[in-house]
Amino acid sequence: MNKRDLVSSLAWLSVGLFIIIGSLSLLEIGSLNRPGPGLFPLAAGFVLSLLSLAIAVKVLFMKDKRSLGELWAESNWHGVFYAVGSLLIYSILLEWAGFVIMTALLLIFLFRAIEPQKWKMAIGLAISSSVGFYLLFDRVLQVLLPRGILGF
């Protein structure tokens, strides 16, 4: 772990605290017996904050002390832009193409572009993941997913 981990853990800590504050001030928490809409975000923000704080404390007591310039030079920025761009395209085309197709295409792209995997691995994981998530959310949990041009 290094300073990148410290910076990212502090960023996630701030996100977690933001979620906690938002859920406490904007949503009804309820109780464990009768949970309100703010209980899950509060718990998620609390867990996120605790884990981020644990990583930050661990990094502070480590001996790896590189400069911020060294850390930025080692960053994989093209991967970040690929991920954000592909998610933007995914959100635009999701309704038209449907959940299964767009999720499979997104995962294939991410498996190949960010941390390149072999084509067989990328296609197999993407198809099995998108079909698995479709079965879980559409069939088991009965969440309405975009059907798209093929109707599934």
PDB file of C-alpha atoms in Angstrom:
ATOM      1  CA  MET A   1       0.000   0.000   0.000  1.00  0.00           C
ATOM      2  CA  ASN A   2       1.146   3.552  -0.629  1.00  0.00           C
ATOM      3  CA  LYS A   3      -0.032   7.133  -0.777  1.00  0.00           C
ATOM      4  CA  ARG A   4      -2.495   6.282  -3.530  1.00  0.00           C
ATOM      5  CA  ASP A   5      -4.234   4.062  -1.027  1.00  0.00           C
ATOM      6  CA  LEU A   6      -4.249   6.883   1.504  1.00  0.00           C
ATOM      7  CA  VAL A   7      -5.746   9.361  -0.948  1.00  0.00           C
ATOM      8  CA  SER A   8      -8.364   6.900  -2.172  1.00  0.00           C
ATOM      9  CA  SER A   9      -9.259   5.784   1.355  1.00  0.00           C
ATOM     10  CA  LEU A  10      -9.752   9.397   2.427  1.00  0.00           C
ATOM     11  CA  ALA A  11     -11.905  10.020  -0.648  1.00  0.00           C
ATOM     12  CA  TRP A  12     -14.050   6.959   0.157  1.00  0.00           C
ATOM     13  CA  LEU A  13     -14.187   8.034   3.795  1.00  0.00           C
ATOM     14  CA  SER A  14     -15.635  11.369   2.696  1.00  0.00           C
ATOM     15  CA  VAL A  15     -18.172   9.561   0.478  1.00  0.00           C
ATOM     16  CA  GLY A  16     -19.149   7.326   3.401  1.00  0.00           C
ATOM     17  CA  LEU A  17     -19.559  10.301   5.725  1.00  0.00           C
ATOM     18  CA  PHE A  18     -21.602  12.113   3.077  1.00  0.00           C
ATOM     19  CA  ILE A  19     -23.907   9.083   2.816  1.00  0.00           C
ATOM     20  CA  ILE A  20     -24.262   8.910   6.609  1.00  0.00           C
ATOM     21  CA  ILE A  21     -25.084  12.607   6.894  1.00  0.00           C
ATOM     22  CA  GLY A  22     -27.509  12.423   3.976  1.00  0.00           C
ATOM     23  CA  SER A  23     -29.340   9.414   5.321  1.00  0.00           C
ATOM     24  CA  LEU A  24     -29.606  10.914   8.809  1.00  0.00           C
ATOM     25  CA  SER A  25     -30.802  14.309   7.644  1.00  0.00           C
ATOM     26  CA  LEU A  26     -32.965  13.424   4.621  1.00  0.00           C
ATOM     27  CA  LEU A  27     -34.382   9.966   5.247  1.00  0.00           C
ATOM     28  CA  GLU A  28     -36.292   8.202   7.986  1.00  0.00           C
ATOM     29  CA  ILE A  29     -34.068   5.569   9.599  1.00  0.00           C
ATOM     30  CA  GLY A  30     -36.750   3.569  11.366  1.00  0.00           C
ATOM     31  CA  SER A  31     -35.702   0.583  13.480  1.00  0.00           C
ATOM     32  CA  LEU A  32     -34.432  -2.929  12.878  1.00  0.00           C
ATOM     33  CA  ASN A  33     -37.991  -4.247  13.198  1.00  0.00           C
ATOM     34  CA  ARG A  34     -39.467  -1.558  10.954  1.00  0.00           C
ATOM     35  CA  PRO A  35     -36.655  -0.235   8.782  1.00  0.00           C
ATOM     36  CA  GLY A  36     -37.120   3.044   6.994  1.00  0.00           C
ATOM     37  CA  PRO A  37     -35.647   4.051   3.651  1.00  0.00           C
ATOM     38  CA  GLY A  38     -32.575   5.524   5.338  1.00  0.00           C
ATOM     39  CA  LEU A  39     -31.467   2.439   7.275  1.00  0.00           C
ATOM     40  CA  PHE A  40     -29.639   0.702   4.427  1.00  0.00           C
ATOM     41  CA  PRO A  41     -27.775   3.833   3.232  1.00  0.00           C
ATOM     42  CA  LEU A  42     -26.837   4.582   6.832  1.00  0.00           C
ATOM     43  CA  ALA A  43     -25.436   1.076   7.337  1.00  0.00           C
ATOM     44  CA  ALA A  44     -23.646   1.141   3.970  1.00  0.00           C
ATOM     45  CA  GLY A  45     -22.125   4.556   4.711  1.00  0.00           C
ATOM     46  CA  PHE A  46     -21.030   3.363   8.140  1.00  0.00           C
ATOM     47  CA  VAL A  47     -19.339   0.230   6.746  1.00  0.00           C
ATOM     48  CA  LEU A  48     -17.716   2.205   3.923  1.00  0.00           C
ATOM     49  CA  SER A  49     -16.402   4.781   6.388  1.00  0.00           C
ATOM     50  CA  LEU A  50     -15.017   2.152   8.758  1.00  0.00           C
ATOM     51  CA  LEU A  51     -13.236   0.218   6.027  1.00  0.00           C
ATOM     52  CA  SER A  52     -11.817   3.398   4.500  1.00  0.00           C
ATOM     53  CA  LEU A  53     -10.624   4.584   7.880  1.00  0.00           C
ATOM     54  CA  ALA A  54      -8.963   1.215   8.538  1.00  0.00           C
ATOM     55  CA  ILE A  55      -7.056   1.439   5.248  1.00  0.00           C
ATOM     56  CA  ALA A  56      -6.028   5.040   5.946  1.00  0.00           C
ATOM     57  CA  VAL A  57      -4.693   4.117   9.391  1.00  0.00           C
ATOM     58  CA  LYS A  58      -2.816   1.140   7.968  1.00  0.00           C
ATOM     59  CA  VAL A  59      -1.222   3.271   5.238  1.00  0.00           C
ATOM     60  CA  LEU A  60      -0.156   5.930   7.734  1.00  0.00           C
ATOM     61  CA  PHE A  61       1.898   3.391   9.662  1.00  0.00           C
ATOM     62  CA  MET A  62       3.624   1.903   6.611  1.00  0.00           C
ATOM     63  CA  LYS A  63       7.107   2.886   5.493  1.00  0.00           C
ATOM     64  CA  ASP A  64       6.470   3.338   1.725  1.00  0.00           C
ATOM     65  CA  LYS A  65       6.839   7.106   1.272  1.00  0.00           C
ATOM     66  CA  ARG A  66       6.792   8.065  -2.416  1.00  0.00           C
ATOM     67  CA  SER A  67       6.090  11.530  -3.743  1.00  0.00           C
ATOM     68  CA  LEU A  68       2.726  12.487  -5.167  1.00  0.00           C
ATOM     69  CA  GLY A  69       4.312  12.953  -8.611  1.00  0.00           C
ATOM     70  CA  GLU A  70       5.527   9.355  -8.569  1.00  0.00           C
ATOM     71  CA  LEU A  71       2.073   8.153  -7.667  1.00  0.00           C
ATOM     72  CA  TRP A  72       0.396  10.117 -10.475  1.00  0.00           C
ATOM     73  CA  ALA A  73       2.955   8.818 -12.969  1.00  0.00           C
ATOM     74  CA  GLU A  74       2.033   5.229 -12.077  1.00  0.00           C
ATOM     75  CA  SER A  75      -1.724   5.794 -12.446  1.00  0.00           C
ATOM     76  CA  ASN A  76      -3.786   4.034 -15.093  1.00  0.00           C
ATOM     77  CA  TRP A  77      -5.770   7.050 -16.299  1.00  0.00           C
ATOM     78  CA  HIS A  78      -6.726   5.605 -19.650  1.00  0.00           C
ATOM     79  CA  GLY A  79      -8.495   2.795 -17.778  1.00  0.00           C
ATOM     80  CA  VAL A  80     -10.509   5.340 -15.805  1.00  0.00           C
ATOM     81  CA  PHE A  81     -11.558   7.155 -18.971  1.00  0.00           C
ATOM     82  CA  TYR A  82     -12.441   3.856 -20.668  1.00  0.00           C
ATOM     83  CA  ALA A  83     -14.597   2.825 -17.707  1.00  0.00           C
ATOM     84  CA  VAL A  84     -16.405   6.162 -17.400  1.00  0.00           C
ATOM     85  CA  GLY A  85     -16.934   6.455 -21.154  1.00  0.00           C
ATOM     86  CA  SER A  86     -18.202   2.909 -21.486  1.00  0.00           C
ATOM     87  CA  LEU A  87     -20.615   3.397 -18.582  1.00  0.00           C
ATOM     88  CA  LEU A  88     -21.931   6.553 -20.226  1.00  0.00           C
ATOM     89  CA  ILE A  89     -22.518   4.696 -23.499  1.00  0.00           C
ATOM     90  CA  TYR A  90     -24.050   1.795 -21.538  1.00  0.00           C
ATOM     91  CA  SER A  91     -26.548   4.097 -19.846  1.00  0.00           C
ATOM     92  CA  ILE A  92     -27.515   5.730 -23.141  1.00  0.00           C
ATOM     93  CA  LEU A  93     -28.039   2.465 -25.055  1.00  0.00           C
ATOM     94  CA  LEU A  94     -29.406   0.309 -22.222  1.00  0.00           C
ATOM     95  CA  GLU A  95     -33.093   0.974 -22.902  1.00  0.00           C
ATOM     96  CA  TRP A  96     -32.741   0.394 -26.641  1.00  0.00           C
ATOM     97  CA  ALA A  97     -30.488  -2.699 -26.652  1.00  0.00           C
ATOM     98  CA  GLY A  98     -31.653  -4.278 -23.403  1.00  0.00           C
ATOM     99  CA  PHE A  99     -29.987  -5.355 -20.191  1.00  0.00           C
ATOM    100  CA  VAL A 100     -28.462  -8.667 -21.250  1.00  0.00           C
ATOM    101  CA  ILE A 101     -26.903  -7.409 -24.482  1.00  0.00           C
ATOM    102  CA  MET A 102     -25.550  -4.131 -23.112  1.00  0.00           C
ATOM    103  CA  THR A 103     -24.237  -5.717 -19.923  1.00  0.00           C
ATOM    104  CA  ALA A 104     -22.434  -8.418 -21.904  1.00  0.00           C
ATOM    105  CA  LEU A 105     -20.935  -5.848 -24.285  1.00  0.00           C
ATOM    106  CA  LEU A 106     -19.891  -3.593 -21.408  1.00  0.00           C
ATOM    107  CA  LEU A 107     -18.198  -6.430 -19.567  1.00  0.00           C
ATOM    108  CA  ILE A 108     -16.429  -7.680 -22.692  1.00  0.00           C
ATOM    109  CA  PHE A 109     -15.095  -4.188 -23.314  1.00  0.00           C
ATOM    110  CA  LEU A 110     -13.966  -3.725 -19.716  1.00  0.00           C
ATOM    111  CA  PHE A 111     -12.361  -7.182 -19.573  1.00  0.00           C
ATOM    112  CA  ARG A 112     -10.413  -6.422 -22.746  1.00  0.00           C
ATOM    113  CA  ALA A 113      -9.629  -2.706 -22.330  1.00  0.00           C
ATOM    114  CA  ILE A 114      -8.739  -2.187 -18.689  1.00  0.00           C
ATOM    115  CA  GLU A 115      -6.940  -5.353 -17.628  1.00  0.00           C
ATOM    116  CA  PRO A 116      -6.707  -7.303 -20.887  1.00  0.00           C
ATOM    117  CA  GLN A 117      -8.046 -10.836 -20.644  1.00  0.00           C
ATOM    118  CA  LYS A 118      -8.108 -13.467 -23.365  1.00  0.00           C
ATOM    119  CA  TRP A 119     -11.108 -13.272 -25.689  1.00  0.00           C
ATOM    120  CA  LYS A 120     -12.517 -16.618 -24.538  1.00  0.00           C
ATOM    121  CA  MET A 121     -12.291 -15.574 -20.908  1.00  0.00           C
ATOM    122  CA  ALA A 122     -13.771 -12.116 -21.543  1.00  0.00           C
ATOM    123  CA  ILE A 123     -16.696 -13.410 -23.605  1.00  0.00           C
ATOM    124  CA  GLY A 124     -17.413 -16.337 -21.283  1.00  0.00           C
ATOM    125  CA  LEU A 125     -17.375 -14.222 -18.128  1.00  0.00           C
ATOM    126  CA  ALA A 126     -19.393 -11.441 -19.737  1.00  0.00           C
ATOM    127  CA  ILE A 127     -22.140 -13.696 -21.058  1.00  0.00           C
ATOM    128  CA  SER A 128     -22.398 -15.808 -17.921  1.00  0.00           C
ATOM    129  CA  SER A 129     -22.428 -12.703 -15.703  1.00  0.00           C
ATOM    130  CA  SER A 130     -25.052 -10.834 -17.706  1.00  0.00           C
ATOM    131  CA  VAL A 131     -27.323 -13.888 -17.984  1.00  0.00           C
ATOM    132  CA  GLY A 132     -26.802 -14.684 -14.299  1.00  0.00           C
ATOM    133  CA  PHE A 133     -27.644 -11.145 -13.234  1.00  0.00           C
ATOM    134  CA  TYR A 134     -30.652 -11.165 -15.559  1.00  0.00           C
ATOM    135  CA  LEU A 135     -31.951 -14.376 -13.999  1.00  0.00           C
ATOM    136  CA  LEU A 136     -31.328 -13.091 -10.485  1.00  0.00           C
ATOM    137  CA  PHE A 137     -32.883  -9.653 -10.901  1.00  0.00           C
ATOM    138  CA  ASP A 138     -35.587 -10.335 -13.482  1.00  0.00           C
ATOM    139  CA  ARG A 139     -36.731 -13.828 -12.546  1.00  0.00           C
ATOM    140  CA  VAL A 140     -35.932 -14.197  -8.848  1.00  0.00           C
ATOM    141  CA  LEU A 141     -36.230 -10.626  -7.531  1.00  0.00           C
ATOM    142  CA  GLN A 142     -38.743  -9.581 -10.213  1.00  0.00           C
ATOM    143  CA  VAL A 143     -37.035  -6.272 -10.976  1.00  0.00           C
ATOM    144  CA  LEU A 144     -38.108  -4.768 -14.281  1.00  0.00           C
ATOM    145  CA  LEU A 145     -35.084  -4.615 -16.568  1.00  0.00           C
ATOM    146  CA  PRO A 146     -34.954  -3.076 -20.038  1.00  0.00           C
ATOM    147  CA  ARG A 147     -35.920  -5.770 -22.578  1.00  0.00           C
ATOM    148  CA  GLY A 148     -34.408  -4.090 -25.624  1.00  0.00           C
ATOM    149  CA  ILE A 149     -34.656  -4.983 -29.274  1.00  0.00           C
ATOM    150  CA  LEU A 150     -34.579  -8.752 -28.758  1.00  0.00           C
ATOM    151  CA  GLY A 151     -37.237  -8.771 -26.047  1.00  0.00           C
ATOM    152  CA  PHE A 152     -35.191 -10.205 -23.151  1.00  0.00           C
TER     153      PHE A 152
END
